[in-house]
Coordinates of C-alpha atoms in Angstrom, one line a residue:
V1 CA -20.8 24.4 -9.9
H2 CA -23.5 21.8 -11.1
S3 CA -26.2 23.8 -12.9
G4 CA -29.6 22.9 -14.5
F5 CA -31.8 25.1 -16.7
C6 CA -30.8 28.7 -15.5
S7 CA -28.2 31.3 -16.1
V8 CA -25.0 31.7 -14.1
E9 CA -23.4 34.8 -15.8
Q10 CA -22.9 36.6 -12.5
M11 CA -20.8 33.8 -11.2
L12 CA -18.6 33.6 -14.1
N13 CA -18.4 37.1 -15.5
F14 CA -17.7 35.4 -18.9
G15 CA -15.0 37.0 -21.1
A16 CA -11.5 35.9 -20.5
P17 CA -11.1 33.0 -18.0
D18 CA -9.1 35.5 -15.7
D19 CA -12.3 37.6 -15.3
S20 CA -14.3 34.6 -13.7
V21 CA -15.0 35.1 -10.0
L22 CA -14.4 31.4 -8.9
G23 CA -12.9 29.8 -11.8
A24 CA -15.1 26.9 -11.0
P25 CA -16.0 24.4 -13.8
V26 CA -19.8 24.6 -14.6
V27 CA -21.3 21.2 -15.4
P28 CA -24.7 21.5 -17.2
Y29 CA -27.2 18.6 -17.5
R30 CA -29.3 18.4 -20.6
V31 CA -31.3 21.4 -21.0
G32 CA -28.7 23.4 -19.0
H33 CA -26.3 23.3 -22.0
G34 CA -25.1 26.7 -23.1
I35 CA -25.5 28.4 -19.7
V36 CA -21.8 28.8 -20.2
P37 CA -20.9 28.7 -23.9
T38 CA -19.3 25.2 -24.6
D39 CA -16.0 26.8 -25.7
H40 CA -15.5 28.7 -22.3
V41 CA -12.7 27.2 -20.2
C42 CA -15.2 26.9 -17.3
S43 CA -17.6 24.7 -19.3
M44 CA -17.3 21.0 -18.5
Y45 CA -19.3 17.9 -19.7
A46 CA -20.7 15.6 -17.0
P47 CA -18.4 12.7 -17.9
V48 CA -15.3 14.9 -17.3
A49 CA -16.7 16.1 -14.0
Y50 CA -17.1 12.5 -12.9
R51 CA -13.4 11.9 -13.3
M52 CA -12.6 15.0 -11.1
W53 CA -15.3 14.1 -8.5
K54 CA -13.0 12.5 -6.1
D55 CA -10.9 15.7 -5.8
V56 CA -14.0 18.0 -5.4
D57 CA -14.4 19.9 -2.0
V58 CA -17.6 21.8 -2.5
V59 CA -20.4 21.5 -5.1
V60 CA -22.7 24.4 -5.7
G61 CA -26.1 23.1 -7.4
I62 CA -28.0 25.9 -9.0
G63 CA -31.6 24.9 -10.0
S64 CA -30.4 21.3 -10.5
R65 CA -31.8 18.0 -9.1
M66 CA -28.1 17.2 -8.2
S67 CA -28.4 13.8 -9.8
C68 CA -24.7 13.6 -10.1
A69 CA -24.3 13.7 -6.3
R70 CA -26.8 10.8 -6.0
D71 CA -25.0 8.8 -8.6
W72 CA -21.3 9.6 -7.8
G73 CA -21.5 9.8 -3.9
T74 CA -21.4 12.6 -1.6
A75 CA -18.7 11.2 1.0
G76 CA -16.4 14.1 2.2
L77 CA -18.3 16.5 0.1
K78 CA -19.8 19.8 1.1
I79 CA -23.0 20.7 -0.9
V80 CA -24.6 24.1 -1.4
R81 CA -27.9 24.2 -3.3
I82 CA -29.8 27.2 -4.6
D83 CA -33.2 26.1 -5.7
I84 CA -36.8 27.6 -5.6
D85 CA -38.3 24.2 -4.5
A86 CA -37.8 23.2 -1.2
D87 CA -38.7 19.7 -1.7
E88 CA -35.5 19.3 -3.7
F89 CA -33.5 19.6 -0.5
L90 CA -35.2 16.5 0.7
K91 CA -33.8 14.4 -2.2
V92 CA -30.2 15.4 -2.1
A93 CA -29.7 17.0 1.4
P94 CA -27.2 20.1 1.2
D95 CA -25.0 21.3 3.9
A96 CA -26.5 24.8 3.0
G97 CA -29.7 25.3 1.1
V98 CA -30.7 28.5 -0.1
L99 CA -34.4 28.7 -1.1
C100 CA -34.7 31.4 -3.7
D101 CA -34.7 32.2 -7.5
A102 CA -31.5 30.9 -9.1
K103 CA -30.4 34.4 -10.5
G104 CA -31.0 36.2 -7.2
G105 CA -29.4 33.6 -5.1
T106 CA -26.3 33.2 -7.5
E107 CA -25.9 37.2 -7.4
A108 CA -26.1 37.2 -3.6
L109 CA -23.5 34.4 -3.2
V110 CA -21.0 36.1 -5.6
A111 CA -21.5 39.4 -3.7
E112 CA -20.4 37.5 -0.5
L113 CA -17.5 35.9 -2.2
L114 CA -16.1 39.1 -3.9
G115 CA -13.1 40.6 -2.1
R116 CA -12.5 37.6 0.0
S117 CA -9.1 35.7 0.1
L118 CA -10.3 32.3 -1.1
A119 CA -7.9 29.3 -1.8
C120 CA -10.1 28.2 -4.7
V121 CA -9.5 31.6 -6.3
E122 CA -5.8 31.7 -5.6
D123 CA -5.2 28.3 -7.5
K124 CA -7.8 28.9 -10.2
D125 CA -5.3 29.1 -13.0
A126 CA -3.9 25.6 -12.4
R127 CA -7.4 24.3 -11.8
L128 CA -8.7 25.8 -15.2
A129 CA -5.6 24.6 -17.0
D130 CA -6.4 20.9 -15.8
C131 CA -10.2 21.4 -16.8
E132 CA -9.2 22.4 -20.2
R133 CA -6.8 19.4 -20.7
L134 CA -9.5 17.0 -19.4
S135 CA -12.2 18.5 -21.5
K136 CA -10.0 18.3 -24.7
S137 CA -8.9 14.8 -23.9
F138 CA -12.6 13.7 -23.4
R139 CA -13.6 15.1 -26.7
E140 CA -10.8 13.3 -28.5
E141 CA -11.9 10.1 -26.8
V142 CA -15.6 10.5 -27.9
S143 CA -14.5 11.5 -31.3
D144 CA -12.5 8.2 -31.6
R145 CA -15.1 5.9 -30.1
F146 CA -18.1 7.4 -31.9
K147 CA -16.5 8.5 -35.0
V148 CA -19.5 8.2 -37.4
A149 CA -21.8 10.2 -35.0
C150 CA -19.1 12.9 -34.3
D151 CA -18.4 13.2 -38.0
L152 CA -22.0 13.8 -38.6
L153 CA -22.4 16.2 -35.8
Q154 CA -19.4 18.2 -37.0
A155 CA -20.7 18.3 -40.4
I156 CA -24.0 19.7 -39.2
Q157 CA -22.4 22.2 -36.9
R158 CA -20.2 23.6 -39.8
G159 CA -23.5 24.2 -41.7
C160 CA -25.2 26.1 -38.9
P161 CA -25.0 29.6 -37.6
D162 CA -23.4 29.9 -34.1
D163 CA -26.7 30.9 -32.6
V164 CA -28.7 28.0 -33.9
V165 CA -31.3 26.5 -31.4
F166 CA -30.5 22.7 -31.4
V167 CA -33.2 20.3 -30.5
D168 CA -32.1 16.9 -29.9
E169 CA -33.9 13.5 -29.5
L170 CA -33.4 10.2 -27.9
T171 CA -31.4 8.7 -30.8
N172 CA -27.6 7.7 -30.8
L173 CA -26.9 11.1 -32.4
G174 CA -28.8 13.0 -29.8
H175 CA -27.1 11.1 -26.9
I176 CA -23.6 11.9 -28.3
S177 CA -24.5 15.6 -29.0
K178 CA -24.9 16.1 -25.2
F179 CA -21.1 15.5 -25.1
F180 CA -20.0 17.0 -28.3
W181 CA -22.3 19.6 -29.6
R182 CA -21.0 23.0 -29.2
T183 CA -23.7 25.2 -27.7
G184 CA -23.3 29.1 -27.7
G185 CA -25.7 30.3 -25.3
A186 CA -28.6 29.4 -22.7
R187 CA -31.7 27.8 -24.1
H188 CA -30.0 26.9 -27.3
H189 CA -29.9 23.3 -26.6
L190 CA -33.4 21.9 -26.0
S191 CA -33.7 18.5 -24.8
T192 CA -36.1 16.1 -23.1
G193 CA -34.8 16.9 -19.7
Y194 CA -35.3 14.5 -16.9
Q195 CA -38.1 12.5 -18.6
S196 CA -36.2 11.1 -21.5
N197 CA -39.4 10.6 -23.7
L198 CA -38.9 9.3 -27.2
G199 CA -40.5 10.9 -30.0
W200 CA -40.7 14.4 -28.4
G201 CA -38.1 16.0 -30.8
Y202 CA -39.9 16.9 -34.1
A203 CA -43.0 18.4 -32.6
S204 CA -41.1 20.3 -29.9
A205 CA -38.8 21.8 -32.6
L206 CA -41.7 22.9 -34.6
G207 CA -43.1 24.8 -31.6
A208 CA -39.5 26.5 -31.0
A209 CA -39.2 27.3 -34.7
Y210 CA -42.7 28.8 -34.7
A211 CA -41.9 30.9 -31.6
L212 CA -38.4 32.0 -33.0
K213 CA -39.7 32.6 -36.5
G214 CA -37.7 35.5 -38.1
K215 CA -35.3 35.6 -34.9
K216 CA -33.3 32.5 -34.8
R217 CA -32.8 29.2 -36.9
V218 CA -33.9 26.1 -35.3
L219 CA -32.4 22.6 -36.0
S220 CA -34.1 19.3 -35.1
I221 CA -32.2 16.0 -35.1
N222 CA -34.1 12.8 -35.1
G223 CA -33.7 9.0 -35.4
D224 CA -36.3 7.3 -37.7
G225 CA -38.0 5.6 -34.8
G226 CA -38.4 8.9 -32.8
F227 CA -39.4 10.9 -36.0
L228 CA -42.2 8.4 -36.7
F229 CA -43.9 9.5 -33.5
T230 CA -44.8 13.0 -34.8
G231 CA -43.6 13.1 -38.3
V232 CA -47.0 13.7 -39.8
E233 CA -46.7 17.1 -38.2
M234 CA -45.0 18.0 -41.3
A235 CA -48.6 19.0 -42.3
S236 CA -48.3 21.7 -39.6
A237 CA -45.0 22.8 -40.8
K238 CA -46.2 23.3 -44.4
L239 CA -49.7 24.9 -43.3
H240 CA -48.1 27.4 -41.0
E241 CA -45.0 28.0 -42.9
I242 CA -42.6 27.0 -40.0
P243 CA -38.9 27.4 -41.0
L244 CA -37.6 24.3 -39.4
V245 CA -34.7 22.1 -40.7
A246 CA -35.2 18.6 -39.6
I247 CA -32.4 15.8 -40.0
V248 CA -33.6 12.2 -39.7
V249 CA -31.0 9.5 -39.4
N250 CA -32.4 6.4 -40.7
D251 CA -31.2 2.9 -39.8
N252 CA -34.7 1.1 -39.9
A253 CA -34.4 0.4 -36.2
F254 CA -34.7 2.0 -32.8
G255 CA -30.8 2.2 -33.0
N256 CA -30.1 3.1 -29.4
V257 CA -32.2 0.1 -28.2
K258 CA -30.6 -2.2 -30.7
S259 CA -27.0 -1.2 -29.7
L260 CA -27.8 -1.7 -25.9
Q261 CA -29.3 -5.2 -26.8
E262 CA -26.1 -6.0 -28.7
R263 CA -23.8 -4.8 -26.1
W264 CA -25.7 -6.3 -22.9
Y265 CA -27.6 -9.3 -24.4
G266 CA -25.2 -10.8 -27.0
G267 CA -27.1 -9.5 -30.0
R268 CA -30.5 -11.0 -29.2
N269 CA -32.6 -8.3 -30.6
I270 CA -36.2 -7.9 -30.0
A271 CA -38.8 -5.2 -30.7
C272 CA -36.1 -2.9 -32.2
Q273 CA -36.4 -3.3 -36.1
L274 CA -38.4 -1.0 -38.1
A275 CA -39.7 -0.8 -41.6
S276 CA -39.3 2.9 -42.1
P277 CA -40.6 4.7 -45.0
D278 CA -38.8 6.7 -47.6
F279 CA -38.6 10.0 -45.7
V280 CA -37.7 12.1 -48.6
K281 CA -40.8 11.0 -50.6
M282 CA -42.9 11.4 -47.3
A283 CA -41.8 14.9 -46.9
E284 CA -42.3 15.8 -50.6
S285 CA -45.7 14.5 -50.2
F286 CA -46.5 17.2 -47.7
G287 CA -45.0 19.7 -50.1
L288 CA -41.8 20.2 -48.3
R289 CA -38.3 20.1 -49.8
A290 CA -36.3 17.1 -48.8
V291 CA -32.9 15.7 -49.8
R292 CA -30.9 12.5 -49.0
A293 CA -27.2 12.5 -47.8
D294 CA -25.2 9.4 -47.4
T295 CA -22.0 11.0 -46.0
P296 CA -21.0 13.7 -43.7
E297 CA -19.8 15.7 -46.6
E298 CA -23.2 15.5 -48.4
L299 CA -24.9 16.3 -45.2
E300 CA -22.9 19.6 -44.8

């Protein structure tokens, strides 16, 4: 099951893995994170799904552009799509397309499947065990390869309530968060979606924090480059008393661009260096509290 920004509780039933209807891995894309809690055995990151793709028989796309099918191939694959936009069926043609609201379509599909003798249900325990093993291995691999970013994310997570609304940004930390941050529920990991527009994070997080004021905590992570797009909106945060915690990782660069240039172009950097300000003093000039942390322990 590859799902975009919708909820698939009816298909999974949540609770213990044995209670799920299909025992199918659910692969969210960006803003879909949390439709199944990250810690649920059915939740799977996209890179893990890619490794299993050659063994997949059927994919159910729920409210999703199905970019995975375009990128990973569809040979020998049966595709079912549930979407409210008929034009989406023209981009990745399904074997069966259901034009409807995601919730209603998912409930109807589950109702049809309940009580049937299905091979995918009969062998779900072994499949879920494989999913859990592959997901654990992937997290360990990411943790080893991107140790600094993962250490920072873990420190941040330990300091947050379980239901925090996490707003990422197009920064190295933001990219890693899509494969490492533990999201507890739907609409709790806000991302740029398909557009990938740098600089959206802080201003969008202010909007989320204002809307959820007194209900949930909101956390915004930023690189210095992205934060400089809308950082002056700290004036709005002060004026309207918006309770937002914002973290800015400062490396005086568009760090993601710089790392790509170093990896692909032999370190021939261009237009990626920045002369970033002292963000602590900048925040204090707006009358906001700010602190500097140099290690994950200090950040926590």
